[in-house]
mmCIF file of C-alpha atoms and ligand atoms in Angstrom:
data_model
loop_
_atom_site.group_PDB
_atom_site.id
_atom_site.type_symbol
_atom_site.label_atom_id
_atom_site.label_comp_id
_atom_site.label_asym_id
_atom_site.label_seq_id
_atom_site.Cartn_x
_atom_site.Cartn_y
_atom_site.Cartn_z
ATOM 1 C CA UNK A 1 18.518 11.264 -8.958
ATOM 2 C CA UNK A 2 16.807 9.315 -11.750
ATOM 3 C CA UNK A 3 15.608 11.111 -14.894
ATOM 4 C CA UNK A 4 11.970 10.200 -14.242
ATOM 5 C CA UNK A 5 12.221 11.594 -10.719
ATOM 6 C CA UNK A 6 13.673 14.903 -11.902
ATOM 7 C CA UNK A 7 10.934 15.338 -14.515
ATOM 8 C CA UNK A 8 7.950 14.919 -12.189
ATOM 9 C CA UNK A 9 7.568 17.684 -9.590
ATOM 10 C CA UNK A 10 4.483 16.289 -7.899
ATOM 11 C CA UNK A 11 2.801 12.970 -8.694
ATOM 12 C CA UNK A 12 -0.923 13.367 -9.461
ATOM 13 C CA UNK A 13 -3.647 11.089 -10.804
ATOM 14 C CA UNK A 14 -2.997 12.744 -14.174
ATOM 15 C CA UNK A 15 0.718 11.889 -13.997
ATOM 16 C CA UNK A 16 -0.085 8.250 -13.150
ATOM 17 C CA UNK A 17 -2.499 7.933 -16.047
ATOM 18 C CA UNK A 18 0.115 9.448 -18.368
ATOM 19 C CA UNK A 19 2.644 6.890 -17.145
ATOM 20 C CA UNK A 20 0.257 4.077 -18.047
ATOM 21 C CA UNK A 21 -0.361 5.474 -21.511
ATOM 22 C CA UNK A 22 3.408 5.768 -22.140
ATOM 23 C CA UNK A 23 4.048 2.273 -20.778
ATOM 24 C CA UNK A 24 6.167 3.726 -17.946
ATOM 25 C CA UNK A 25 6.000 1.503 -14.862
ATOM 26 C CA UNK A 26 4.664 2.916 -11.590
ATOM 27 C CA UNK A 27 6.383 2.151 -8.280
ATOM 28 C CA UNK A 28 4.338 2.046 -5.092
ATOM 29 C CA UNK A 29 5.388 1.097 -1.541
ATOM 30 C CA UNK A 30 3.713 1.203 1.828
ATOM 31 C CA UNK A 31 4.681 3.809 4.434
ATOM 32 C CA UNK A 32 3.351 4.364 7.925
ATOM 33 C CA UNK A 33 5.674 6.946 9.480
ATOM 34 C CA UNK A 34 7.493 10.202 8.757
ATOM 35 C CA UNK A 35 11.091 8.930 8.592
ATOM 36 C CA UNK A 36 10.394 6.075 6.182
ATOM 37 C CA UNK A 37 8.092 8.239 4.027
ATOM 38 C CA UNK A 38 10.864 10.812 3.658
ATOM 39 C CA UNK A 39 13.370 8.179 2.492
ATOM 40 C CA UNK A 40 10.941 6.535 0.044
ATOM 41 C CA UNK A 41 9.808 9.891 -1.353
ATOM 42 C CA UNK A 42 13.426 10.946 -1.799
ATOM 43 C CA UNK A 43 14.132 7.643 -3.577
ATOM 44 C CA UNK A 44 11.553 8.513 -6.226
ATOM 45 C CA UNK A 45 8.730 6.117 -5.333
ATOM 46 C CA UNK A 46 5.693 7.573 -7.124
ATOM 47 C CA UNK A 47 2.924 6.347 -4.818
ATOM 48 C CA UNK A 48 3.056 5.801 -1.058
ATOM 49 C CA UNK A 49 0.306 3.658 0.385
ATOM 50 C CA UNK A 50 -0.602 4.102 4.023
ATOM 51 C CA UNK A 51 -1.799 0.520 4.002
ATOM 52 C CA UNK A 52 -3.942 -1.120 6.627
ATOM 53 C CA UNK A 53 -1.040 -3.607 6.665
ATOM 54 C CA UNK A 54 0.049 -1.192 9.438
ATOM 55 C CA UNK A 55 -2.225 -3.413 11.522
ATOM 56 C CA UNK A 56 0.251 -6.280 10.923
ATOM 57 C CA UNK A 57 3.686 -4.706 10.641
ATOM 58 C CA UNK A 58 3.288 -1.729 12.981
ATOM 59 C CA UNK A 59 0.777 -2.982 15.554
ATOM 60 C CA UNK A 60 1.497 -6.744 15.457
ATOM 61 C CA UNK A 61 -2.053 -7.916 14.771
ATOM 62 C CA UNK A 62 -2.570 -11.160 12.867
ATOM 63 C CA UNK A 63 -4.934 -9.543 10.320
ATOM 64 C CA UNK A 64 -5.713 -6.075 8.977
ATOM 65 C CA UNK A 65 -9.163 -6.044 10.581
ATOM 66 C CA UNK A 66 -8.460 -4.453 13.992
ATOM 67 C CA UNK A 67 -6.877 -1.174 12.831
ATOM 68 C CA UNK A 68 -9.138 1.851 13.362
ATOM 69 C CA UNK A 69 -9.839 4.976 11.321
ATOM 70 C CA UNK A 70 -8.161 7.152 13.985
ATOM 71 C CA UNK A 71 -5.039 4.964 13.834
ATOM 72 C CA UNK A 72 -4.946 5.142 10.004
ATOM 73 C CA UNK A 73 -5.271 8.935 10.191
ATOM 74 C CA UNK A 74 -2.384 9.099 12.669
ATOM 75 C CA UNK A 75 -0.158 7.073 10.293
ATOM 76 C CA UNK A 76 -1.282 9.148 7.294
ATOM 77 C CA UNK A 77 -0.507 12.446 9.061
ATOM 78 C CA UNK A 78 3.020 11.194 9.811
ATOM 79 C CA UNK A 79 3.576 10.054 6.211
ATOM 80 C CA UNK A 80 2.286 13.278 4.690
ATOM 81 C CA UNK A 81 4.811 15.287 6.746
ATOM 82 C CA UNK A 82 7.634 13.325 5.065
ATOM 83 C CA UNK A 83 6.489 13.713 1.464
ATOM 84 C CA UNK A 84 7.257 16.367 -1.172
ATOM 85 C CA UNK A 85 6.557 14.504 -4.380
ATOM 86 C CA UNK A 86 4.750 11.174 -3.992
ATOM 87 C CA UNK A 87 0.991 10.645 -4.304
ATOM 88 C CA UNK A 88 -0.240 9.412 -0.915
ATOM 89 C CA UNK A 89 -3.136 6.943 -0.746
ATOM 90 C CA UNK A 90 -4.683 5.777 2.522
ATOM 91 C CA UNK A 91 -6.571 2.516 3.063
ATOM 92 C CA UNK A 92 -10.076 2.877 4.439
ATOM 93 C CA UNK A 93 -9.951 0.349 7.284
ATOM 94 C CA UNK A 94 -12.354 -2.553 7.751
ATOM 95 C CA UNK A 95 -15.788 -1.474 8.960
ATOM 96 C CA UNK A 96 -15.587 2.135 7.767
ATOM 97 C CA UNK A 97 -17.132 1.785 4.299
ATOM 98 C CA UNK A 98 -18.750 -1.617 3.726
ATOM 99 C CA UNK A 99 -22.540 -1.588 3.473
ATOM 100 C CA UNK A 100 -22.971 2.096 4.294
ATOM 101 C CA UNK A 101 -22.097 4.706 1.700
ATOM 102 C CA UNK A 102 -22.781 7.642 4.033
ATOM 103 C CA UNK A 103 -20.307 6.253 6.541
ATOM 104 C CA UNK A 104 -17.863 5.575 3.686
ATOM 105 C CA UNK A 105 -18.025 9.209 2.574
ATOM 106 C CA UNK A 106 -17.577 10.443 6.158
ATOM 107 C CA UNK A 107 -14.567 8.131 6.656
ATOM 108 C CA UNK A 108 -12.920 9.266 3.411
ATOM 109 C CA UNK A 109 -13.540 12.943 4.200
ATOM 110 C CA UNK A 110 -11.990 12.520 7.661
ATOM 111 C CA UNK A 111 -8.875 10.977 6.092
ATOM 112 C CA UNK A 112 -8.524 13.750 3.508
ATOM 113 C CA UNK A 113 -9.242 16.631 5.933
ATOM 114 C CA UNK A 114 -7.296 15.400 8.964
ATOM 115 C CA UNK A 115 -4.241 13.945 7.227
ATOM 116 C CA UNK A 116 -3.858 15.878 3.977
ATOM 117 C CA UNK A 117 -3.626 12.623 1.999
ATOM 118 C CA UNK A 118 -4.353 12.634 -1.733
ATOM 119 C CA UNK A 119 -6.693 9.658 -2.138
ATOM 120 C CA UNK A 120 -8.162 6.550 -0.534
ATOM 121 C CA UNK A 121 -8.200 2.829 -1.308
ATOM 122 C CA UNK A 122 -11.121 0.445 -0.757
ATOM 123 C CA UNK A 123 -11.221 -3.335 -1.129
ATOM 124 C CA UNK A 124 -13.881 -4.907 -3.335
ATOM 125 C CA UNK A 125 -15.937 -4.436 -6.487
ATOM 126 C CA UNK A 126 -19.691 -4.429 -7.097
ATOM 127 C CA UNK A 127 -20.435 -5.019 -3.366
ATOM 128 C CA UNK A 128 -19.058 -1.590 -2.439
ATOM 129 C CA UNK A 129 -19.910 0.367 -5.577
ATOM 130 C CA UNK A 130 -22.274 2.767 -3.774
ATOM 131 C CA UNK A 131 -19.536 3.699 -1.318
ATOM 132 C CA UNK A 132 -17.095 4.257 -4.189
ATOM 133 C CA UNK A 133 -19.612 6.472 -6.019
ATOM 134 C CA UNK A 134 -20.301 8.612 -2.934
ATOM 135 C CA UNK A 135 -16.595 9.132 -2.247
ATOM 136 C CA UNK A 136 -15.844 9.963 -5.878
ATOM 137 C CA UNK A 137 -18.767 12.413 -5.939
ATOM 138 C CA UNK A 138 -16.923 14.422 -3.257
ATOM 139 C CA UNK A 139 -13.910 14.746 -5.566
ATOM 140 C CA UNK A 140 -11.780 12.257 -3.646
ATOM 141 C CA UNK A 141 -9.585 9.989 -5.798
ATOM 142 C CA UNK A 142 -10.330 6.304 -5.184
ATOM 143 C CA UNK A 143 -8.057 3.361 -5.862
ATOM 144 C CA UNK A 144 -9.780 -0.026 -6.053
ATOM 145 C CA UNK A 145 -8.361 -3.313 -4.770
ATOM 146 C CA UNK A 146 -9.337 -6.676 -6.283
ATOM 147 C CA UNK A 147 -8.143 -10.289 -6.033
ATOM 148 C CA UNK A 148 -6.888 -11.181 -2.581
ATOM 149 C CA UNK A 149 -8.518 -8.578 -0.361
ATOM 150 C CA UNK A 150 -7.118 -9.135 3.148
ATOM 151 C CA UNK A 151 -10.083 -7.495 4.912
ATOM 152 C CA UNK A 152 -12.132 -10.513 3.700
ATOM 153 C CA UNK A 153 -9.661 -13.103 4.970
ATOM 154 C CA UNK A 154 -12.250 -14.835 7.139
ATOM 155 C CA UNK A 155 -14.477 -15.288 4.084
ATOM 156 C CA UNK A 156 -11.599 -16.690 1.970
ATOM 157 C CA UNK A 157 -10.119 -18.728 4.848
ATOM 158 C CA UNK A 158 -6.671 -18.656 3.212
ATOM 159 C CA UNK A 159 -4.123 -16.246 1.702
ATOM 160 C CA UNK A 160 -3.628 -18.370 -1.452
ATOM 161 C CA UNK A 161 -3.882 -17.074 -5.042
ATOM 162 C CA UNK A 162 -7.373 -15.798 -5.970
ATOM 163 C CA UNK A 163 -9.363 -15.985 -9.227
ATOM 164 C CA UNK A 164 -7.743 -19.155 -10.511
ATOM 165 C CA UNK A 165 -11.160 -20.508 -11.475
ATOM 166 C CA UNK A 166 -13.242 -19.026 -14.301
ATOM 167 C CA UNK A 167 -16.147 -17.885 -12.104
ATOM 168 C CA UNK A 168 -13.979 -15.743 -9.835
ATOM 169 C CA UNK A 169 -11.901 -14.509 -12.798
ATOM 170 C CA UNK A 170 -15.093 -13.422 -14.580
ATOM 171 C CA UNK A 171 -16.241 -11.472 -11.517
ATOM 172 C CA UNK A 172 -12.824 -9.835 -11.206
ATOM 173 C CA UNK A 173 -12.855 -8.740 -14.882
ATOM 174 C CA UNK A 174 -16.319 -7.286 -14.491
ATOM 175 C CA UNK A 175 -15.376 -5.526 -11.205
ATOM 176 C CA UNK A 176 -12.304 -4.001 -12.853
ATOM 177 C CA UNK A 177 -14.458 -2.537 -15.630
ATOM 178 C CA UNK A 178 -17.004 -1.302 -13.101
ATOM 179 C CA UNK A 179 -14.301 0.481 -11.097
ATOM 180 C CA UNK A 180 -12.987 2.122 -14.252
ATOM 181 C CA UNK A 181 -16.473 3.122 -15.394
ATOM 182 C CA UNK A 182 -17.250 4.709 -12.006
ATOM 183 C CA UNK A 183 -14.075 6.808 -12.165
ATOM 184 C CA UNK A 184 -11.504 5.086 -9.960
ATOM 185 C CA UNK A 185 -7.934 6.331 -10.467
ATOM 186 C CA UNK A 186 -6.428 2.833 -10.473
ATOM 187 C CA UNK A 187 -6.758 -0.702 -9.201
ATOM 188 C CA UNK A 188 -4.511 -2.814 -6.987
ATOM 189 C CA UNK A 189 -4.532 -6.435 -8.177
ATOM 190 C CA UNK A 190 -3.377 -8.714 -5.374
ATOM 191 C CA UNK A 191 -2.259 -12.324 -5.732
ATOM 192 C CA UNK A 192 -3.991 -13.358 -8.949
ATOM 193 C CA UNK A 193 -2.604 -15.292 -11.948
ATOM 194 C CA UNK A 194 -0.250 -13.186 -14.108
ATOM 195 C CA UNK A 195 -2.277 -14.037 -17.226
ATOM 196 C CA UNK A 196 -5.470 -12.620 -15.730
ATOM 197 C CA UNK A 197 -3.652 -9.501 -14.471
ATOM 198 C CA UNK A 198 -2.285 -8.936 -17.990
ATOM 199 C CA UNK A 199 -5.707 -9.297 -19.522
ATOM 200 C CA UNK A 200 -7.269 -6.840 -17.031
ATOM 201 C CA UNK A 201 -4.369 -4.380 -17.434
ATOM 202 C CA UNK A 202 -4.754 -4.355 -21.199
ATOM 203 C CA UNK A 203 -8.532 -3.947 -21.039
ATOM 204 C CA UNK A 204 -8.724 -0.857 -18.777
ATOM 205 C CA UNK A 205 -7.383 2.672 -19.262
ATOM 206 C CA UNK A 206 -6.605 3.242 -15.575
ATOM 207 C CA UNK A 207 -3.345 2.001 -14.038
ATOM 208 C CA UNK A 208 -3.229 -1.442 -12.437
ATOM 209 C CA UNK A 209 -0.754 -1.952 -9.599
ATOM 210 C CA UNK A 210 0.147 -5.552 -8.876
ATOM 211 C CA UNK A 211 1.298 -7.418 -5.798
ATOM 212 C CA UNK A 212 1.812 -11.067 -6.593
ATOM 213 C CA UNK A 213 0.092 -10.455 -9.943
ATOM 214 C CA UNK A 214 3.052 -10.873 -12.278
ATOM 215 C CA UNK A 215 5.036 -8.610 -14.560
ATOM 216 C CA UNK A 216 2.360 -7.175 -16.838
ATOM 217 C CA UNK A 217 0.572 -4.758 -14.502
ATOM 218 C CA UNK A 218 1.230 -1.019 -14.932
ATOM 219 C CA UNK A 219 3.005 -0.845 -11.598
ATOM 220 C CA UNK A 220 4.095 -2.857 -8.572
ATOM 221 C CA UNK A 221 3.505 -2.477 -4.852
ATOM 222 C CA UNK A 222 5.151 -4.219 -1.900
ATOM 223 C CA UNK A 223 4.896 -3.824 1.843
ATOM 224 C CA UNK A 224 8.091 -1.913 2.679
ATOM 225 C CA UNK A 225 8.814 -4.011 5.776
ATOM 226 C CA UNK A 226 8.836 -7.124 3.547
ATOM 227 C CA UNK A 227 11.069 -5.550 0.871
ATOM 228 C CA UNK A 228 13.554 -4.441 3.541
ATOM 229 C CA UNK A 229 13.562 -7.813 5.306
ATOM 230 C CA UNK A 230 12.276 -6.378 8.590
ATOM 231 C CA UNK A 231 9.575 -9.044 8.587
ATOM 232 C CA UNK A 232 11.142 -12.505 8.603
ATOM 233 C CA UNK A 233 8.421 -15.159 8.630
ATOM 234 C CA UNK A 234 6.613 -13.998 5.473
ATOM 235 C CA UNK A 235 8.140 -15.529 2.341
ATOM 236 C CA UNK A 236 5.642 -15.695 -0.527
ATOM 237 C CA UNK A 237 6.969 -16.422 -4.016
ATOM 238 C CA UNK A 238 6.191 -12.881 -5.232
ATOM 239 C CA UNK A 239 8.345 -11.168 -2.608
ATOM 240 C CA UNK A 240 11.807 -9.880 -3.504
ATOM 241 C CA UNK A 241 13.794 -8.853 -0.428
ATOM 242 C CA UNK A 242 16.248 -6.016 -1.142
ATOM 243 C CA UNK A 243 17.771 -6.024 2.336
ATOM 244 C CA UNK A 244 17.911 -8.325 5.357
ATOM 245 C CA UNK A 245 17.236 -5.658 7.967
ATOM 246 C CA UNK A 246 15.917 -8.021 10.637
ATOM 247 C CA UNK A 247 19.385 -9.601 10.840
ATOM 248 C CA UNK A 248 21.209 -6.286 10.446
ATOM 249 C CA UNK A 249 19.201 -4.473 13.135
ATOM 250 C CA UNK A 250 19.388 -7.425 15.527
ATOM 251 C CA UNK A 251 23.164 -7.602 14.980
ATOM 252 C CA UNK A 252 23.529 -3.867 15.665
ATOM 253 C CA UNK A 253 21.409 -4.104 18.833
ATOM 254 C CA UNK A 254 23.427 -7.129 20.053
ATOM 255 C CA UNK A 255 26.663 -5.220 19.476
ATOM 256 C CA UNK A 256 25.269 -2.217 21.392
ATOM 257 C CA UNK A 257 24.313 -4.448 24.329
ATOM 258 C CA UNK A 258 27.807 -5.956 24.358
ATOM 259 C CA UNK A 259 29.481 -2.513 24.142
ATOM 260 C CA UNK A 260 27.403 -1.124 27.026
ATOM 261 C CA UNK A 261 28.083 -4.167 29.199
ATOM 262 C CA UNK A 262 31.831 -4.098 28.519
ATOM 263 C CA UNK A 263 31.975 -0.292 29.109
ATOM 264 C CA UNK A 264 33.283 0.111 25.546
ATOM 265 C CA UNK A 265 30.406 2.567 24.884
ATOM 266 C CA UNK A 266 30.622 5.482 25.396
ATOM 267 C CA UNK A 267 34.354 6.016 24.958
ATOM 268 C CA UNK A 268 36.367 9.153 25.709
ATOM 269 C CA UNK A 269 35.427 10.837 22.430
ATOM 270 C CA UNK A 270 31.727 10.145 22.971
ATOM 271 C CA UNK A 271 31.429 12.115 26.190
ATOM 272 C CA UNK A 272 31.492 15.815 27.272
HETATM 273 O O1 KIV B 1 -2.371 -2.669 3.169
HETATM 274 C C1 KIV B 1 -1.534 -2.888 2.273
HETATM 275 O O2 KIV B 1 -0.319 -2.876 2.499
HETATM 276 C C2 KIV B 1 -2.040 -3.183 0.937
HETATM 277 C C3 KIV B 1 -1.034 -3.611 -0.090
HETATM 278 C C4 KIV B 1 -0.636 -4.996 0.163
HETATM 279 C C5 KIV B 1 -1.529 -3.418 -1.462
HETATM 280 O O3 KIV B 1 -3.194 -3.076 0.693
#
């Protein structure tokens, strides 16, 4: 058990803010089910994100757009049952908060009440500020998400690095300050130049969590299936794979098939 893990009994928004002020990096990973959440929580990951990337890695959709609020709540309920220490944030899925702050509040309340999660994440800045305000007014912690926001993929048309030009960078800076001013607990910065992420990180007092945003953010997040090498056709520069589980699991399954077919499994000791 790491020292940091032993010291923190339960990760809260207060703990995360303290980590930023001490320059202690925050680790965040996605989780969608009980078994994985239990392992990641036990490993000392501070924040678990029930990401709408479940739409891709759990349900096999091409984008994050199809996943529903009911499906996100189901994943969040499973994750919460596996967690003792981590702060659990749930993505509000596409269509449950944009352009309608009443609906946004209802969606966030459903997530909090039905899953027991600790906060929600929304993609966007000034366009969704009313929704953010309404949710925060109910005492629900909100994490922002700027840069590459996958729910807007059809507007962008591509998953390449965002805010490389000055106009988009200026909007991102101003959105980051707006999110801080409104009371967000943190901001995910996805796929933006490291220099811009550093500048934003140094100019706000709330934690920034980067994915493809370089080394200077207050924390890092990855999709767990990517980190473990369960996904195999997704190889962006920012991704570090810690395991090659696609190969390992496939190998194990192939061996099982062979053992069943050759009557090697079960053997004498594996029967009653
Ligand atoms: O849904 C997700 O997994 C995310 C992370 C990539 C930040 O939003």
